[in-house]
């Protein structure tokens, strides 16, 4: 009989299969087979299902094959005498009475016997201890237990004629806890020839019924205990005594019995596969009654009710008596360290509590907070507004905190500040730091200082309170600096405060609902002063700790995308941007503005005009929905440059005007103003208005005295204006470009010297500038190019890396440079845009195209494009 057939006939298993993975059992079996006539007295101890009966069956076959009679299990005869041709095999000795165990002990001490006694570790009778002591003198007990991963693999390989995958072993470990009997039942339930394979193997459909049948013989009280624990009751005697209406001492015995039966894990929970079978066997009404009894017991003793409440929700349970249960479970979920998933669970449980009869007004603030952390901001704002409109609401502080945080994310910082100030006295601890933060974001410096000066100092010393204070102090420092510190150190001091605030929230910041996260603010300040590594570090740590939950995740991802874009790693920026967009395809106004500006910025840097035009159409809507504020100057600047490039600058003019007014109210802080002046200067140059660029260049020069970042931008700004005017010193241009490299903008520096190279008439200067451009572009993440790295110093153009080419029908081929130009032409770029990419003039691009027309023997544009597609497509295949 083959193993596939034998799997459905366990009685036909050989010992090598039935004992597979049970190394102590195999050792004893081999010893008996080697010398079945030798005296033997041994105890086999182990929980139910761990192979004791299988070992006795194998020993029985071995003795019978050797001509030795076997006395089976059952009641022990009154008169037992040693015999050389008889072996006594006793199973379930823990069920024997005292006299029977004593007779076995007396037989064992004679020495000239073949006695094998198997029993579970509970119950422990004194007579059983005496028997074990007597037998120990002959042979150490054979201890059988659950299988580890290696044992599971060995056992299944013997039964299935092949090794299991790691995922299948994981499944068996999880569902059976390594109990051999349960593993065998899983294998027995497989169809003939079936296996547990695949990346996500599943238990065979009939295994639950097989386990139910195997557990039908359990005592009713034991089944009741397993059902209660399986439905979420804590494996605690006091809880279970109340649920089962039994004496706690009886429950202690039942727990010991269940553990000895091999049905409980080490933590007291029912083994998952056994739990599924026990629960499936109970009637729905019985399950609901047990769940309610378990809930009542947990609530009465202050035990967790979260898992029980989830089961009731899944079962569709209803009733006024469940309102308090769902409410308590929602509170428990909010304290879970699992981020937005726990918040979503809490929101669902609070909704169930209201449906069960809880006071909706009382729960509205907590529901609002859970909804916000779960990312459902519409629901959060609706519930918070409902609570704020009720003066009798006992939790106005929580409701106000939710409303203010959501309003901030929607770009309404002024309104957010009003709410924080209004609910300040009702909030646990003063809301002054958050109100000040929002006020600073709208340019209200004097009001922010007043709020902080008049705030109540009796705030609880929590991590969140500390983070809020550091956030307000850090942003204030970035605006006004410290009278005790040099102006050049203000950015670093502000950045230090904000990164410390972010670190405070890492242990438990998932449930901290703030207008913005300290990590996001630290990253924005870092971007404004060229500390890109700091921005990446603080944002990655925030994502790893899930700071702010789903409410803040998109914010952190977008800022990582922005940092990658500034560095020139456009591929990484696109990946972060793609991860940010939710399934609904919509973002909140603040995040929508950053996402739109990113799409525009990426297209602009790639000179992809069609994509830029599409992105600009979406950006026009995003900028309308988000008023200018201090923390959104970067996207505004990027959009200003794009608008100038597309000759649509009038659309951003009023938004820029708001931003300049905001900065003026704050005293034109260099840290915040410098990047916007840089963007505005570029926008003016793109519009062909050097006079409009002069004020911004002058502002950068003025800020350069006390701000290193502004000094670098000022030098680069002067260089750009000189290059565009055609009057520049190549050494100064190169120095300015390398300065941009020091603040993480190597690609911008590369473009600057590249433009200078194609405008100079000095061949030696051109070669030096092109070499600098190649070096800078190679340092940008994802921007290194074999074309630049392979260039020769004496070449008038950067040499492209060799590419395989495919000849068209006439056998013509393209040079490496022509192939590079062809690729860019097919993307829709203009000659000027191609020249900017390759650091050559538009005229040189035109000459390349003319030579390609001549070589390919084409006259029309359509013919040229058709031939180029064939060439480029063939070489890229």
PDB file of N, CA and C in Angstrom, residues 737-809:
ATOM      1  N   UNK A 737      28.050  76.787  -7.895  1.00  0.00           N
ATOM      2  CA  UNK A 737      27.456  75.470  -8.125  1.00  0.00           C
ATOM      3  C   UNK A 737      27.894  74.475  -7.049  1.00  0.00           C
ATOM      4  N   UNK A 738      29.165  74.515  -6.691  1.00  0.00           N
ATOM      5  CA  UNK A 738      29.635  73.604  -5.649  1.00  0.00           C
ATOM      6  C   UNK A 738      29.049  73.984  -4.291  1.00  0.00           C
ATOM      7  N   UNK A 739      28.735  75.244  -4.109  1.00  0.00           N
ATOM      8  CA  UNK A 739      28.031  75.647  -2.898  1.00  0.00           C
ATOM      9  C   UNK A 739      26.650  75.020  -2.824  1.00  0.00           C
ATOM     10  N   UNK A 740      25.955  74.979  -3.969  1.00  0.00           N
ATOM     11  CA  UNK A 740      24.637  74.313  -3.996  1.00  0.00           C
ATOM     12  C   UNK A 740      24.770  72.839  -3.630  1.00  0.00           C
ATOM     13  N   UNK A 741      25.883  72.247  -4.038  1.00  0.00           N
ATOM     14  CA  UNK A 741      26.106  70.839  -3.685  1.00  0.00           C
ATOM     15  C   UNK A 741      26.164  70.651  -2.173  1.00  0.00           C
ATOM     16  N   UNK A 742      26.713  71.621  -1.454  1.00  0.00           N
ATOM     17  CA  UNK A 742      26.852  71.482   0.004  1.00  0.00           C
ATOM     18  C   UNK A 742      25.514  71.516   0.721  1.00  0.00           C
ATOM     19  N   UNK A 743      24.483  72.054   0.084  1.00  0.00           N
ATOM     20  CA  UNK A 743      23.158  72.073   0.727  1.00  0.00           C
ATOM     21  C   UNK A 743      22.224  71.057   0.074  1.00  0.00           C
ATOM     22  N   UNK A 744      22.814  70.056  -0.582  1.00  0.00           N
ATOM     23  CA  UNK A 744      22.022  68.952  -1.115  1.00  0.00           C
ATOM     24  C   UNK A 744      21.441  69.177  -2.480  1.00  0.00           C
ATOM     25  N   UNK A 745      21.819  70.284  -3.161  1.00  0.00           N
ATOM     26  CA  UNK A 745      21.222  70.599  -4.461  1.00  0.00           C
ATOM     27  C   UNK A 745      22.261  70.488  -5.565  1.00  0.00           C
ATOM     28  N   UNK A 746      22.920  69.330  -5.633  1.00  0.00           N
ATOM     29  CA  UNK A 746      23.955  69.114  -6.633  1.00  0.00           C
ATOM     30  C   UNK A 746      23.399  69.212  -8.046  1.00  0.00           C
ATOM     31  N   UNK A 747      22.202  68.733  -8.265  1.00  0.00           N
ATOM     32  CA  UNK A 747      21.625  68.789  -9.610  1.00  0.00           C
ATOM     33  C   UNK A 747      21.364  70.216 -10.057  1.00  0.00           C
ATOM     34  N   UNK A 748      20.910  71.072  -9.121  1.00  0.00           N
ATOM     35  CA  UNK A 748      20.730  72.478  -9.464  1.00  0.00           C
ATOM     36  C   UNK A 748      22.075  73.107  -9.822  1.00  0.00           C
ATOM     37  N   UNK A 749      23.110  72.728  -9.073  1.00  0.00           N
ATOM     38  CA  UNK A 749      24.442  73.228  -9.391  1.00  0.00           C
ATOM     39  C   UNK A 749      24.912  72.748 -10.742  1.00  0.00           C
ATOM     40  N   UNK A 750      24.592  71.496 -11.070  1.00  0.00           N
ATOM     41  CA  UNK A 750      24.962  70.949 -12.367  1.00  0.00           C
ATOM     42  C   UNK A 750      24.296  71.714 -13.497  1.00  0.00           C
ATOM     43  N   UNK A 751      23.036  72.065 -13.327  1.00  0.00           N
ATOM     44  CA  UNK A 751      22.337  72.834 -14.365  1.00  0.00           C
ATOM     45  C   UNK A 751      22.950  74.222 -14.524  1.00  0.00           C
ATOM     46  N   UNK A 752      23.350  74.812 -13.404  1.00  0.00           N
ATOM     47  CA  UNK A 752      23.932  76.154 -13.463  1.00  0.00           C
ATOM     48  C   UNK A 752      25.221  76.152 -14.293  1.00  0.00           C
ATOM     49  N   UNK A 753      26.159  75.261 -13.972  1.00  0.00           N
ATOM     50  CA  UNK A 753      27.414  75.259 -14.732  1.00  0.00           C
ATOM     51  C   UNK A 753      27.191  74.737 -16.149  1.00  0.00           C
ATOM     52  N   UNK A 754      26.206  73.882 -16.351  1.00  0.00           N
ATOM     53  CA  UNK A 754      25.905  73.424 -17.704  1.00  0.00           C
ATOM     54  C   UNK A 754      25.441  74.558 -18.589  1.00  0.00           C
ATOM     55  N   UNK A 755      24.585  75.421 -18.045  1.00  0.00           N
ATOM     56  CA  UNK A 755      24.124  76.584 -18.814  1.00  0.00           C
ATOM     57  C   UNK A 755      25.279  77.544 -19.077  1.00  0.00           C
ATOM     58  N   UNK A 756      26.169  77.700 -18.100  1.00  0.00           N
ATOM     59  CA  UNK A 756      27.330  78.561 -18.313  1.00  0.00           C
ATOM     60  C   UNK A 756      28.224  77.996 -19.414  1.00  0.00           C
ATOM     61  N   UNK A 757      28.368  76.658 -19.446  1.00  0.00           N
ATOM     62  CA  UNK A 757      29.244  76.024 -20.432  1.00  0.00           C
ATOM     63  C   UNK A 757      28.765  76.268 -21.856  1.00  0.00           C
ATOM     64  N   UNK A 758      27.463  76.254 -22.085  1.00  0.00           N
ATOM     65  CA  UNK A 758      26.973  76.419 -23.451  1.00  0.00           C
ATOM     66  C   UNK A 758      26.873  77.886 -23.854  1.00  0.00           C
ATOM     67  N   UNK A 759      27.192  78.785 -22.901  1.00  0.00           N
ATOM     68  CA  UNK A 759      27.128  80.215 -23.219  1.00  0.00           C
ATOM     69  C   UNK A 759      28.508  80.865 -23.316  1.00  0.00           C
ATOM     70  N   UNK A 760      29.544  80.163 -22.848  1.00  0.00           N
ATOM     71  CA  UNK A 760      30.874  80.757 -22.897  1.00  0.00           C
ATOM     72  C   UNK A 760      31.501  80.562 -24.273  1.00  0.00           C
ATOM     73  N   UNK A 761      32.333  81.492 -24.661  1.00  0.00           N
ATOM     74  CA  UNK A 761      33.072  81.385 -25.930  1.00  0.00           C
ATOM     75  C   UNK A 761      34.502  80.907 -25.692  1.00  0.00           C
ATOM     76  N   UNK A 762      34.868  80.740 -24.441  1.00  0.00           N
ATOM     77  CA  UNK A 762      36.208  80.282 -24.065  1.00  0.00           C
ATOM     78  C   UNK A 762      36.190  78.760 -23.989  1.00  0.00           C
ATOM     79  N   UNK A 763      36.887  78.108 -24.949  1.00  0.00           N
ATOM     80  CA  UNK A 763      36.837  76.646 -25.000  1.00  0.00           C
ATOM     81  C   UNK A 763      37.376  76.009 -23.732  1.00  0.00           C
ATOM     82  N   UNK A 764      38.463  76.554 -23.193  1.00  0.00           N
ATOM     83  CA  UNK A 764      39.037  75.996 -21.974  1.00  0.00           C
ATOM     84  C   UNK A 764      38.055  76.104 -20.817  1.00  0.00           C
ATOM     85  N   UNK A 765      37.367  77.267 -20.700  1.00  0.00           N
ATOM     86  CA  UNK A 765      36.368  77.435 -19.636  1.00  0.00           C
ATOM     87  C   UNK A 765      35.201  76.482 -19.848  1.00  0.00           C
ATOM     88  N   UNK A 766      34.806  76.288 -21.116  1.00  0.00           N
ATOM     89  CA  UNK A 766      33.692  75.389 -21.407  1.00  0.00           C
ATOM     90  C   UNK A 766      34.005  73.961 -20.949  1.00  0.00           C
ATOM     91  N   UNK A 767      35.221  73.503 -21.260  1.00  0.00           N
ATOM     92  CA  UNK A 767      35.604  72.146 -20.868  1.00  0.00           C
ATOM     93  C   UNK A 767      35.598  72.011 -19.349  1.00  0.00           C
ATOM     94  N   UNK A 768      36.110  73.033 -18.655  1.00  0.00           N
ATOM     95  CA  UNK A 768      36.154  72.980 -17.185  1.00  0.00           C
ATOM     96  C   UNK A 768      34.738  72.982 -16.606  1.00  0.00           C
ATOM     97  N   UNK A 769      33.870  73.808 -17.160  1.00  0.00           N
ATOM     98  CA  UNK A 769      32.491  73.879 -16.645  1.00  0.00           C
ATOM     99  C   UNK A 769      31.745  72.576 -16.911  1.00  0.00           C
ATOM    100  N   UNK A 770      31.958  71.996 -18.106  1.00  0.00           N
ATOM    101  CA  UNK A 770      31.302  70.718 -18.398  1.00  0.00           C
ATOM    102  C   UNK A 770      31.804  69.619 -17.459  1.00  0.00           C
ATOM    103  N   UNK A 771      33.099  69.643 -17.149  1.00  0.00           N
ATOM    104  CA  UNK A 771      33.623  68.673 -16.201  1.00  0.00           C
ATOM    105  C   UNK A 771      32.999  68.831 -14.830  1.00  0.00           C
ATOM    106  N   UNK A 772      32.807  70.083 -14.424  1.00  0.00           N
ATOM    107  CA  UNK A 772      32.149  70.332 -13.135  1.00  0.00           C
ATOM    108  C   UNK A 772      30.703  69.853 -13.173  1.00  0.00           C
ATOM    109  N   UNK A 773      30.017  70.103 -14.297  1.00  0.00           N
ATOM    110  CA  UNK A 773      28.625  69.655 -14.428  1.00  0.00           C
ATOM    111  C   UNK A 773      28.522  68.144 -14.327  1.00  0.00           C
ATOM    112  N   UNK A 774      29.464  67.462 -15.008  1.00  0.00           N
ATOM    113  CA  UNK A 774      29.444  66.003 -14.935  1.00  0.00           C
ATOM    114  C   UNK A 774      29.674  65.513 -13.510  1.00  0.00           C
ATOM    115  N   UNK A 775      30.626  66.120 -12.834  1.00  0.00           N
ATOM    116  CA  UNK A 775      30.939  65.696 -11.468  1.00  0.00           C
ATOM    117  C   UNK A 775      29.769  65.933 -10.526  1.00  0.00           C
ATOM    118  N   UNK A 776      29.121  67.085 -10.664  1.00  0.00           N
ATOM    119  CA  UNK A 776      27.990  67.386  -9.784  1.00  0.00           C
ATOM    120  C   UNK A 776      26.809  66.483 -10.069  1.00  0.00           C
ATOM    121  N   UNK A 777      26.547  66.233 -11.349  1.00  0.00           N
ATOM    122  CA  UNK A 777      25.412  65.370 -11.669  1.00  0.00           C
ATOM    123  C   UNK A 777      25.651  63.953 -11.201  1.00  0.00           C
ATOM    124  N   UNK A 778      26.904  63.516 -11.221  1.00  0.00           N
ATOM    125  CA  UNK A 778      27.220  62.158 -10.770  1.00  0.00           C
ATOM    126  C   UNK A 778      27.033  61.997  -9.278  1.00  0.00           C
ATOM    127  N   UNK A 779      27.123  63.100  -8.506  1.00  0.00           N
ATOM    128  CA  UNK A 779      26.955  62.990  -7.055  1.00  0.00           C
ATOM    129  C   UNK A 779      25.512  62.977  -6.640  1.00  0.00           C
ATOM    130  N   UNK A 780      24.600  63.378  -7.526  1.00  0.00           N
ATOM    131  CA  UNK A 780      23.179  63.387  -7.175  1.00  0.00           C
ATOM    132  C   UNK A 780      22.626  61.990  -7.165  1.00  0.00           C
ATOM    133  N   UNK A 781      21.859  61.598  -6.130  1.00  0.00           N
ATOM    134  CA  UNK A 781      21.285  60.248  -6.072  1.00  0.00           C
ATOM    135  C   UNK A 781      20.451  59.962  -7.300  1.00  0.00           C
ATOM    136  N   UNK A 782      20.777  58.877  -7.958  1.00  0.00           N
ATOM    137  CA  UNK A 782      20.003  58.474  -9.125  1.00  0.00           C
ATOM    138  C   UNK A 782      20.302  59.307 -10.349  1.00  0.00           C
ATOM    139  N   UNK A 783      21.239  60.274 -10.243  1.00  0.00           N
ATOM    140  CA  UNK A 783      21.479  61.148 -11.368  1.00  0.00           C
ATOM    141  C   UNK A 783      22.778  60.842 -12.096  1.00  0.00           C
ATOM    142  N   UNK A 784      23.580  59.958 -11.524  1.00  0.00           N
ATOM    143  CA  UNK A 784      24.843  59.635 -12.169  1.00  0.00           C
ATOM    144  C   UNK A 784      24.595  59.042 -13.536  1.00  0.00           C
ATOM    145  N   UNK A 785      25.385  59.437 -14.501  1.00  0.00           N
ATOM    146  CA  UNK A 785      25.155  58.998 -15.875  1.00  0.00           C
ATOM    147  C   UNK A 785      26.434  58.493 -16.483  1.00  0.00           C
ATOM    148  N   UNK A 786      26.430  57.328 -17.123  1.00  0.00           N
ATOM    149  CA  UNK A 786      27.615  56.862 -17.829  1.00  0.00           C
ATOM    150  C   UNK A 786      28.046  57.860 -18.888  1.00  0.00           C
ATOM    151  N   UNK A 787      27.072  58.595 -19.424  1.00  0.00           N
ATOM    152  CA  UNK A 787      27.418  59.585 -20.442  1.00  0.00           C
ATOM    153  C   UNK A 787      28.348  60.635 -19.872  1.00  0.00           C
ATOM    154  N   UNK A 788      28.083  61.081 -18.652  1.00  0.00           N
ATOM    155  CA  UNK A 788      28.916  62.101 -18.045  1.00  0.00           C
ATOM    156  C   UNK A 788      30.218  61.515 -17.535  1.00  0.00           C
ATOM    157  N   UNK A 789      30.136  60.309 -16.954  1.00  0.00           N
ATOM    158  CA  UNK A 789      31.337  59.710 -16.380  1.00  0.00           C
ATOM    159  C   UNK A 789      32.342  59.343 -17.461  1.00  0.00           C
ATOM    160  N   UNK A 790      31.848  59.044 -18.675  1.00  0.00           N
ATOM    161  CA  UNK A 790      32.745  58.590 -19.736  1.00  0.00           C
ATOM    162  C   UNK A 790      33.267  59.709 -20.608  1.00  0.00           C
ATOM    163  N   UNK A 791      32.966  60.969 -20.288  1.00  0.00           N
ATOM    164  CA  UNK A 791      33.391  62.076 -21.134  1.00  0.00           C
ATOM    165  C   UNK A 791      34.891  62.304 -21.030  1.00  0.00           C
ATOM    166  N   UNK A 792      35.484  62.725 -22.129  1.00  0.00           N
ATOM    167  CA  UNK A 792      36.901  63.090 -22.145  1.00  0.00           C
ATOM    168  C   UNK A 792      37.033  64.575 -21.863  1.00  0.00           C
ATOM    169  N   UNK A 793      38.073  64.959 -21.158  1.00  0.00           N
ATOM    170  CA  UNK A 793      38.264  66.348 -20.764  1.00  0.00           C
ATOM    171  C   UNK A 793      38.395  67.270 -21.962  1.00  0.00           C
ATOM    172  N   UNK A 794      38.932  66.748 -23.104  1.00  0.00           N
ATOM    173  CA  UNK A 794      39.146  67.630 -24.239  1.00  0.00           C
ATOM    174  C   UNK A 794      37.970  67.606 -25.212  1.00  0.00           C
ATOM    175  N   UNK A 795      36.853  66.986 -24.822  1.00  0.00           N
ATOM    176  CA  UNK A 795      35.687  66.912 -25.702  1.00  0.00           C
ATOM    177  C   UNK A 795      34.846  68.160 -25.563  1.00  0.00           C
ATOM    178  N   UNK A 796      34.369  68.749 -26.668  1.00  0.00           N
ATOM    179  CA  UNK A 796      33.506  69.924 -26.572  1.00  0.00           C
ATOM    180  C   UNK A 796      32.130  69.593 -26.050  1.00  0.00           C
ATOM    181  N   UNK A 797      31.761  68.290 -26.077  1.00  0.00           N
ATOM    182  CA  UNK A 797      30.463  67.866 -25.551  1.00  0.00           C
ATOM    183  C   UNK A 797      30.676  66.652 -24.669  1.00  0.00           C
ATOM    184  N   UNK A 798      29.813  66.445 -23.675  1.00  0.00           N
ATOM    185  CA  UNK A 798      29.918  65.218 -22.873  1.00  0.00           C
ATOM    186  C   UNK A 798      29.659  64.002 -23.741  1.00  0.00           C
ATOM    187  N   UNK A 799      30.590  63.068 -23.772  1.00  0.00           N
ATOM    188  CA  UNK A 799      30.419  61.886 -24.614  1.00  0.00           C
ATOM    189  C   UNK A 799      29.434  60.938 -23.978  1.00  0.00           C
ATOM    190  N   UNK A 800      28.538  60.395 -24.789  1.00  0.00           N
ATOM    191  CA  UNK A 800      27.546  59.451 -24.281  1.00  0.00           C
ATOM    192  C   UNK A 800      28.151  58.064 -24.210  1.00  0.00           C
ATOM    193  N   UNK A 801      27.638  57.278 -23.284  1.00  0.00           N
ATOM    194  CA  UNK A 801      28.075  55.885 -23.195  1.00  0.00           C
ATOM    195  C   UNK A 801      27.642  55.150 -24.442  1.00  0.00           C
ATOM    196  N   UNK A 802      28.445  54.194 -24.816  1.00  0.00           N
ATOM    197  CA  UNK A 802      28.124  53.442 -26.023  1.00  0.00           C
ATOM    198  C   UNK A 802      26.844  52.669 -25.844  1.00  0.00           C
ATOM    199  N   UNK A 803      26.023  52.694 -26.872  1.00  0.00           N
ATOM    200  CA  UNK A 803      24.768  51.953 -26.843  1.00  0.00           C
ATOM    201  C   UNK A 803      24.692  51.057 -28.077  1.00  0.00           C
ATOM    202  N   UNK A 804      24.100  49.897 -27.943  1.00  0.00           N
ATOM    203  CA  UNK A 804      23.884  49.093 -29.143  1.00  0.00           C
ATOM    204  C   UNK A 804      22.821  49.749 -29.996  1.00  0.00           C
ATOM    205  N   UNK A 805      23.016  49.739 -31.267  1.00  0.00           N
ATOM    206  CA  UNK A 805      22.020  50.332 -32.163  1.00  0.00           C
ATOM    207  C   UNK A 805      21.585  49.292 -33.180  1.00  0.00           C
ATOM    208  N   UNK A 806      20.407  49.496 -33.721  1.00  0.00           N
ATOM    209  CA  UNK A 806      19.877  48.583 -34.726  1.00  0.00           C
ATOM    210  C   UNK A 806      19.664  49.358 -36.024  1.00  0.00           C
ATOM    211  N   UNK A 807      20.127  48.874 -37.117  1.00  0.00           N
ATOM    212  CA  UNK A 807      19.982  49.607 -38.365  1.00  0.00           C
ATOM    213  C   UNK A 807      18.554  49.564 -38.872  1.00  0.00           C
ATOM    214  N   UNK A 808      18.097  50.656 -39.480  1.00  0.00           N
ATOM    215  CA  UNK A 808      16.793  50.631 -40.138  1.00  0.00           C
ATOM    216  C   UNK A 808      16.908  49.897 -41.456  1.00  0.00           C
ATOM    217  N   UNK A 809      15.876  50.011 -42.269  1.00  0.00           N
ATOM    218  CA  UNK A 809      15.818  49.230 -43.498  1.00  0.00           C
ATOM    219  C   UNK A 809      16.974  49.552 -44.438  1.00  0.00           C
TER     220      UNK A 809
END
